[in-house]
Coordinates of C-alpha atoms in Angstrom, one line a residue:
Chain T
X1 CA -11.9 -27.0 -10.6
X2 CA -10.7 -29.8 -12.2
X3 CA -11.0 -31.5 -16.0
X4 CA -14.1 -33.3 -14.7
X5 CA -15.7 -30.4 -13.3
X6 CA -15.1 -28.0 -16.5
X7 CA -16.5 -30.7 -19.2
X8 CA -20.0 -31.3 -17.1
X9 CA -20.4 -27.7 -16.2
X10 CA -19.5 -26.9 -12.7
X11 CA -18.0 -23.6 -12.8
X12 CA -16.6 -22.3 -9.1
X13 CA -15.0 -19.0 -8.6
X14 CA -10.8 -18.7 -8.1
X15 CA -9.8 -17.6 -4.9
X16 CA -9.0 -14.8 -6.9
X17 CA -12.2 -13.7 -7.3
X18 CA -13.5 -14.7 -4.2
X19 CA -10.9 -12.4 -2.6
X20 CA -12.0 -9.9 -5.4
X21 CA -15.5 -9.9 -4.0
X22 CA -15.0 -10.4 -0.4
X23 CA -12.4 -7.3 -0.5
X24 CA -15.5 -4.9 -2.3
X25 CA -17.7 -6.2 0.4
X26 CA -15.9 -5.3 2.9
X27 CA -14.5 -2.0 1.8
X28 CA -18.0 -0.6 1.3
X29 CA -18.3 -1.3 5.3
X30 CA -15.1 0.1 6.0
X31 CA -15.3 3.0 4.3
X32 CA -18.8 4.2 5.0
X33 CA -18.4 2.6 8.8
X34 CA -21.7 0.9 8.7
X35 CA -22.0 -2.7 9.9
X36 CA -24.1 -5.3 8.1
X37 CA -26.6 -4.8 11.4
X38 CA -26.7 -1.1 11.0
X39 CA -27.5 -1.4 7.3
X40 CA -30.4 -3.8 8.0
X41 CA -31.6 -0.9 10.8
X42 CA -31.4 1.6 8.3
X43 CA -33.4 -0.6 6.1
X44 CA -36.1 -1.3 8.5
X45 CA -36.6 2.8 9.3
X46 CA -36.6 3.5 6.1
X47 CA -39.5 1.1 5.3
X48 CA -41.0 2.7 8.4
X49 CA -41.4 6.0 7.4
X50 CA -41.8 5.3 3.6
X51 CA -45.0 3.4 4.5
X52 CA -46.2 6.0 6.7
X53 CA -47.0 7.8 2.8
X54 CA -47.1 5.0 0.2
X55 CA -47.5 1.3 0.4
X56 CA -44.4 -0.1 -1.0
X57 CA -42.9 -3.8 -1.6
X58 CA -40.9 -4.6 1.3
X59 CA -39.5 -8.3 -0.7
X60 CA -38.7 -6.1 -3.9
X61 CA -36.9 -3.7 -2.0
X62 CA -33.2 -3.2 -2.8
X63 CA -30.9 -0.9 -0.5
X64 CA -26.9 -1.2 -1.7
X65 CA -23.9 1.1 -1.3
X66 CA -22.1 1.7 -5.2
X67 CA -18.7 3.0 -5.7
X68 CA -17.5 5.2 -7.9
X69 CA -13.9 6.4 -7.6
X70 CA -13.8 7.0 -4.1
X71 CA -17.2 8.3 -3.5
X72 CA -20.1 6.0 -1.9
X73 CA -23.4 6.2 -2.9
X74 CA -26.2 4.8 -1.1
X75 CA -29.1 3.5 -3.6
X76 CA -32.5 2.3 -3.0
X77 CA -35.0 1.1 -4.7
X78 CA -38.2 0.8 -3.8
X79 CA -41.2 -0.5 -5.8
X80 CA -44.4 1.7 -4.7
X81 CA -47.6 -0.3 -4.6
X82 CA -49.8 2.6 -4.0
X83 CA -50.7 5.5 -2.1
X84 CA -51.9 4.5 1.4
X85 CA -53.3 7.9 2.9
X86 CA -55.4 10.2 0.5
X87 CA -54.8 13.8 1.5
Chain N
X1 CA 18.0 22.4 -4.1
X2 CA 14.6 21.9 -2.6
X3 CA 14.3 17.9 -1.5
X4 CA 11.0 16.1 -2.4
X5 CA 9.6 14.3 1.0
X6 CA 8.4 10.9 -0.1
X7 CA 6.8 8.9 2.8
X8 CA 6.0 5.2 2.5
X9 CA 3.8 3.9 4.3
X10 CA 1.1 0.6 4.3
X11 CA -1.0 0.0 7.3
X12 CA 0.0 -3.4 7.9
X13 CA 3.0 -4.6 8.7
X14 CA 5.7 -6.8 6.7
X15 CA 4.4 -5.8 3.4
X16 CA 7.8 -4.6 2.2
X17 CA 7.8 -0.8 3.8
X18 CA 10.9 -0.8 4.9
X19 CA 12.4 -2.8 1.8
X20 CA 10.8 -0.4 -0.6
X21 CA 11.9 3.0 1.4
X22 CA 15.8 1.7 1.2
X23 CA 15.9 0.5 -2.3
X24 CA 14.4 3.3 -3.6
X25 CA 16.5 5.7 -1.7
X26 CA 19.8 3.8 -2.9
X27 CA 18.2 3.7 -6.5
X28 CA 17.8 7.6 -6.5
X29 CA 21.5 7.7 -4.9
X30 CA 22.9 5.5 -7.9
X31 CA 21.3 7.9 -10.7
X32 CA 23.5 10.5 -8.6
X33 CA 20.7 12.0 -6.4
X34 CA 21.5 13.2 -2.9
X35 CA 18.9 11.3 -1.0
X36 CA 18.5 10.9 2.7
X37 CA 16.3 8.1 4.0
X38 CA 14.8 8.9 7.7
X39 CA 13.8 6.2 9.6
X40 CA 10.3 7.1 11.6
X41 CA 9.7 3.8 13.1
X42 CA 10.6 5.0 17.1
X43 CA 11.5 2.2 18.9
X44 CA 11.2 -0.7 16.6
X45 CA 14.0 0.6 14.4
X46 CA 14.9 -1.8 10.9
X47 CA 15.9 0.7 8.2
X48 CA 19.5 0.1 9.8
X49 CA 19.6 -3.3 9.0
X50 CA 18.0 -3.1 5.5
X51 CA 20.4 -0.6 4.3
X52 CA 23.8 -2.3 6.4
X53 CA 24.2 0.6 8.3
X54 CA 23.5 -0.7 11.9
X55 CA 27.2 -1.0 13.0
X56 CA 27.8 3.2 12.8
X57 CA 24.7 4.7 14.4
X58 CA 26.1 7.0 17.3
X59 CA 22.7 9.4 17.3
X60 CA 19.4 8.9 16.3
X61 CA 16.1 10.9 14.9
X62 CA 15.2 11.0 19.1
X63 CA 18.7 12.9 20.0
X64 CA 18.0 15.4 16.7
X65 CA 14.7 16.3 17.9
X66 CA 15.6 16.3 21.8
X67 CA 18.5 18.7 21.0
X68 CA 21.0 16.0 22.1
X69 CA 22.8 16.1 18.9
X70 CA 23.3 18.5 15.6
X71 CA 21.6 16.8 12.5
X72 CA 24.8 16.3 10.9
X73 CA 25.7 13.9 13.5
X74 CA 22.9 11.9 13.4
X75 CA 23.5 11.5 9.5
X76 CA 25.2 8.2 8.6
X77 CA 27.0 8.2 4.9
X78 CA 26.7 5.1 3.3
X79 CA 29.9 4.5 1.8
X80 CA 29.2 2.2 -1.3
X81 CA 26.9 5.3 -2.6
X82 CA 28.1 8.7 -2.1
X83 CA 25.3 10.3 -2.3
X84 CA 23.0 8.1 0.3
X85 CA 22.3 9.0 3.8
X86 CA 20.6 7.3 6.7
X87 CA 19.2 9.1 10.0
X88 CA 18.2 6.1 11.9
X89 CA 15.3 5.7 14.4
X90 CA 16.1 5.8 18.3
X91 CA 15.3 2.0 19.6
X92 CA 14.8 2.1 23.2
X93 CA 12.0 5.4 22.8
X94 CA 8.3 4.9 22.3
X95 CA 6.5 7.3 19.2
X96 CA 5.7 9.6 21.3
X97 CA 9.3 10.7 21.5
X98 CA 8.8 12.6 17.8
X99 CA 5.9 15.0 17.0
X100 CA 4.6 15.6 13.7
X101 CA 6.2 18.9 13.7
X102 CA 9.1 17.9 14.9
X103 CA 9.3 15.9 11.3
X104 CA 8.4 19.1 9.6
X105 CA 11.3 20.5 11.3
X106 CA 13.8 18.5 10.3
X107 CA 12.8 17.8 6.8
X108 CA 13.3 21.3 6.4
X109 CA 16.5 21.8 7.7
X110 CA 17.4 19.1 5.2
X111 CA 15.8 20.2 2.0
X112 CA 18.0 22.7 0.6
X113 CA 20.6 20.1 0.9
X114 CA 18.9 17.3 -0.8
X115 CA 17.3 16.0 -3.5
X116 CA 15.2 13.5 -1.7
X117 CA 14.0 12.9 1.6
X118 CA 11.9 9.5 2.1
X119 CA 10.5 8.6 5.2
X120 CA 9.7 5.2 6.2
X121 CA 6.7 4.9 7.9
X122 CA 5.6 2.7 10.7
X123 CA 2.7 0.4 10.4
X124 CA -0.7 1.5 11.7
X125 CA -2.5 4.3 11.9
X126 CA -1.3 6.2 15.2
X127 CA 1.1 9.0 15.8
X128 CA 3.8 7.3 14.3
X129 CA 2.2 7.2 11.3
X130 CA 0.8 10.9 11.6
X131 CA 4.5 11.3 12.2
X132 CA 5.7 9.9 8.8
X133 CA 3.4 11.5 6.8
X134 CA 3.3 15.2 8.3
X135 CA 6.5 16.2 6.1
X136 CA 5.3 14.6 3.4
X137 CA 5.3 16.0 0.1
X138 CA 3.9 12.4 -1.8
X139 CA 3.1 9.4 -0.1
X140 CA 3.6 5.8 -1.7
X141 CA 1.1 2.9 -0.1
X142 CA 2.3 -0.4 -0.5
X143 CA 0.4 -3.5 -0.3
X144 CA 1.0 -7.1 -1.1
X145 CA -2.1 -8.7 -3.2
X146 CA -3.8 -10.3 -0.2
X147 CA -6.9 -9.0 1.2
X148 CA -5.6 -7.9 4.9
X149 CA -3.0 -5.4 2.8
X150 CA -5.1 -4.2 1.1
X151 CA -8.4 -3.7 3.1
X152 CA -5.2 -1.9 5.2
X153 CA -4.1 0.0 2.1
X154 CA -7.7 1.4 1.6
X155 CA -7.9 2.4 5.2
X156 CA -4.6 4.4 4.8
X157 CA -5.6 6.0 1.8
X158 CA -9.0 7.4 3.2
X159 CA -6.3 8.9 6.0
X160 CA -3.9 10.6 3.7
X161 CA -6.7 12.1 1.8
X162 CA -8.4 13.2 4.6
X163 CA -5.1 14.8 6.1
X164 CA -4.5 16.3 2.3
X165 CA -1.5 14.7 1.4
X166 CA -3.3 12.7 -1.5
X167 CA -3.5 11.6 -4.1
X168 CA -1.2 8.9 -3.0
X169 CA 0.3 6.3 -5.5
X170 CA 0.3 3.0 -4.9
X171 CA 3.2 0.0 -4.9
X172 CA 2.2 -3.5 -5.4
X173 CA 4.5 -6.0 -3.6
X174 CA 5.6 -9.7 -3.8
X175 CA 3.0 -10.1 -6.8
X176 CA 3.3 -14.1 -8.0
X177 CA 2.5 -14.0 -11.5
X178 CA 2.2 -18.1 -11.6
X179 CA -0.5 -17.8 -8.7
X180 CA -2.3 -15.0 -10.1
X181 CA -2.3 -17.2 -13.6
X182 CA -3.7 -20.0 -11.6
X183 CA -6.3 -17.8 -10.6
X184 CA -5.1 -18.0 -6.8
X185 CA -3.7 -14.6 -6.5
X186 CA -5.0 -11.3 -6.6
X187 CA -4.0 -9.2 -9.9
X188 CA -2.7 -5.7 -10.1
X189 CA -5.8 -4.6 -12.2
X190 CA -7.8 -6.5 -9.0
X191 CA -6.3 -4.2 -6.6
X192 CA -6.1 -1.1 -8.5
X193 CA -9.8 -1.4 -9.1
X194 CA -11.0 -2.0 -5.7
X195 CA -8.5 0.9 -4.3
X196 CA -9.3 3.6 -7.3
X197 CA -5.1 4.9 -6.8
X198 CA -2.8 5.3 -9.4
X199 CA -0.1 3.0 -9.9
X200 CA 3.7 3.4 -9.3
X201 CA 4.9 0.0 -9.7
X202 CA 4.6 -3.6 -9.3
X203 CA 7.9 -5.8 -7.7
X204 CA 7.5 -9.4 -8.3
X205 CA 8.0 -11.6 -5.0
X206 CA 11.6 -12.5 -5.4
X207 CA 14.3 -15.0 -3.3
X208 CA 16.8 -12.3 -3.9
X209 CA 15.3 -9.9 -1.5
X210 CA 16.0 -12.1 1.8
X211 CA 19.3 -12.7 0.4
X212 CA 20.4 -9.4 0.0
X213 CA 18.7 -8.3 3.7
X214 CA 20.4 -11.5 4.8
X215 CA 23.8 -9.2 3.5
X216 CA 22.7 -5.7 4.1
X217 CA 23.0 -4.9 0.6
X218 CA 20.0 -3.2 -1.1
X219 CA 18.8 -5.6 -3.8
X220 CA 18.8 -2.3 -6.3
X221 CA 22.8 -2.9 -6.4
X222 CA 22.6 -6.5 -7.9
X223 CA 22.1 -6.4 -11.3
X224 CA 20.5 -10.0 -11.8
X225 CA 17.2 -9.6 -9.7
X226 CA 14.2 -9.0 -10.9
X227 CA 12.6 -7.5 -7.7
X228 CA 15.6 -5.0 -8.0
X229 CA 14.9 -3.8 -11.4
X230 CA 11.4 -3.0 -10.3
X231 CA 12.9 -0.8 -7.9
X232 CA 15.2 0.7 -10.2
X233 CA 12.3 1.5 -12.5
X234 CA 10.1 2.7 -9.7
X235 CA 13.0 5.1 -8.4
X236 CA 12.9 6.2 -12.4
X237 CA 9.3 7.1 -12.4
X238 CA 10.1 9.2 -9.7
X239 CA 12.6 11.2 -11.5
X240 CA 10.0 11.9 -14.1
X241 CA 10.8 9.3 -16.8
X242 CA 8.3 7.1 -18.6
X243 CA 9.4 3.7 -17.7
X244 CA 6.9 0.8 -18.5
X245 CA 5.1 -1.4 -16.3
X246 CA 7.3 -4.9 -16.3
X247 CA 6.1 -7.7 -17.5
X248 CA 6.0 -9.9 -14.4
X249 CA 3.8 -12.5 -16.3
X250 CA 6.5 -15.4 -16.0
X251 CA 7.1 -16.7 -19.3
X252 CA 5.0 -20.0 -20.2
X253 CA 5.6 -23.0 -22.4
X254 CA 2.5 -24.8 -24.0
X255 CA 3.3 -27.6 -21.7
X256 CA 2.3 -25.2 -18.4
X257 CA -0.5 -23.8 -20.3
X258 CA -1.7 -27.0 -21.3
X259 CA -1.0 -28.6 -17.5
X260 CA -3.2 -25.6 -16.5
X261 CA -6.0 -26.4 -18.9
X262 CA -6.0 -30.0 -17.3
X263 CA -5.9 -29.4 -13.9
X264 CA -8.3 -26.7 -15.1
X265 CA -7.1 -23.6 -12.9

């Protein structure tokens, strides 16, 4: 980034913080030894049996692995449209 | 006397294992410690070198564990410190030559006569390294700030934990404080927070290290290096003492800064 580039507004990341990023990424992988295809399999089962109950929004739906300390977590979140079978 | 086992270890190679494992045993020597550094790398033996020992090995690790040998024999005195002592790897064995209790063996033959025992690991993650870190009482991870070290230093970490040696404290190598200040460089705090360790120290990347390999003479024993006062203060925080974190910022004029602001990094 240069002066140019800072006075109209272009803001790009360091390498810094692209390693920064890249290394988190990565690390999540590593450490819970789940490729970026398995994750999207996971995803796809788990919209397969959730909407076997409820009808839910596949777009809005978020599926991530947080860390905190050295634990993994595996979050989703899932926006429910309604139910789809009345019991 | 009951010697603490430190192992060092890193994953990958050429991050500064073998550097680190013998100037921090001659900086426990020269605060009059009775340190022994053991050499686990079978095969593709180095220590020797770093510490300018290589010209008096007669035995190695190999002949102590094959019975070849007594342990004395295998231990070479460094004669600028008094206190120092080297068992060096065998170089024409394979890993498989040393078991992890083997390790265990002859750390503790040599723990009521020491202070410190550090083991310099191999890189990887095979039996050499299950070697290094079977004895070991702490383990120290180094890692240089570049994402193949440390994607390997979070790797090893998950290892030592799982073979519950951890918590393992962490060494930051070779850190460039005018790249990380540019923003091209990844920063202690950067590393700390994507490994969740504690840290031991941080040893700026420093000319005077290849020099003093170049000689044989650990860069701890030159008063004028920067890289060997790191050591030093490591090897301090090992004894116990609160030592702070050196300020490897390099020190900046308002001409760099404002250069920086121009070229906008």
């Amino acid at each position: 980034m240069n002066l140019l580039d800072r006075l109209f507004g272009r803001p790009q990341p360091s390498s810094r913080e692209i390693a920064k990023n890249r290394l988190q990424l990565v690390l999540v992988q590593d450490r819970v030894n789940l490729s970026p295809q398995l994750l999207q399999t996971l995803k796809d089962e788990l919209i397969a049996v959730i909407s076997k109950y409820v009808e839910i929004d596949v777009d809005g739906m978020e599926v991530t692995f947080t860390q905190s300390r050295r634990q993994s977590r595996l979050t989703a979140d899932i926006p429910v449209i309604g139910a789809r079978v009345r019991r | 006397m009951s010697a603490k086992v430190i192992t060092i270890t890193s994953g990958k190679g050429g991050v500064g294992k073998t550097t680190a494992t013998a100037n921090l045993s001659a900086a426990l020597a020269m605060q009059g410690k009775r340190v022994v550094a053991i050499d686990a790398d079978i095969g593709l033996r180095n220590l020797d070198v770093v510490m300018g020992l290589e010209n008096r090995i007669v035995y190695d690790l190999v002949h102590v564990v094959e019975g070849t040998c007594r342990l004395r024999q295998a231990m070479i005195k460094d004669k600028r410190l008094e206190t120092l002592f080297l068992i060096p790897a065998a170089q024409s064995r394979d890993k498989n030559a040393v078991k992890p209790q083997d390790m265990i063996d002859v750390c503790e033959q040599l723990r009521p006569d020491f202070d410190f025992i550090l083991v310099d690991s191999p890189a990887g993650i095979e039996q050499g390294f299950r070697n290094a870190i079977a004895p070991a009482d702490m383990v120290l991870i180094i890692t240089t700030p570049e994402v193949s070290a440390v994607r390997d230093a979070d790797r090893i970490i998950g290892l030592v934990e799982a073979e519950e040696k951890g918590p393992a404290r962490l060494i930051v190598n070779r850190l460039r404080p005018g790249m990380v200040q540019r923003g091209d460089m990844l920063d202690t705090a950067d590393v700390l927070d994507v490994l969740s360790i504690d840290l031991l120290g941080i040893v700026p990347d420093d000319e005077s290290i290849i020099v003093s390999t170049n000689r044989g003479v650990p860069v701890v024993m030159e008063n004028n290096s920067r890289a060997g006062q790191a050591f030093r203060n490591i090897a301090a925080r090992l004894l116990g003492e609160d030592v702070p974190l050196m300020d490897v910022e390099a020190p900046t004029s308002w001409v760099q800064r404002f250069t920086r602001f121009v070229r906008g990094s």
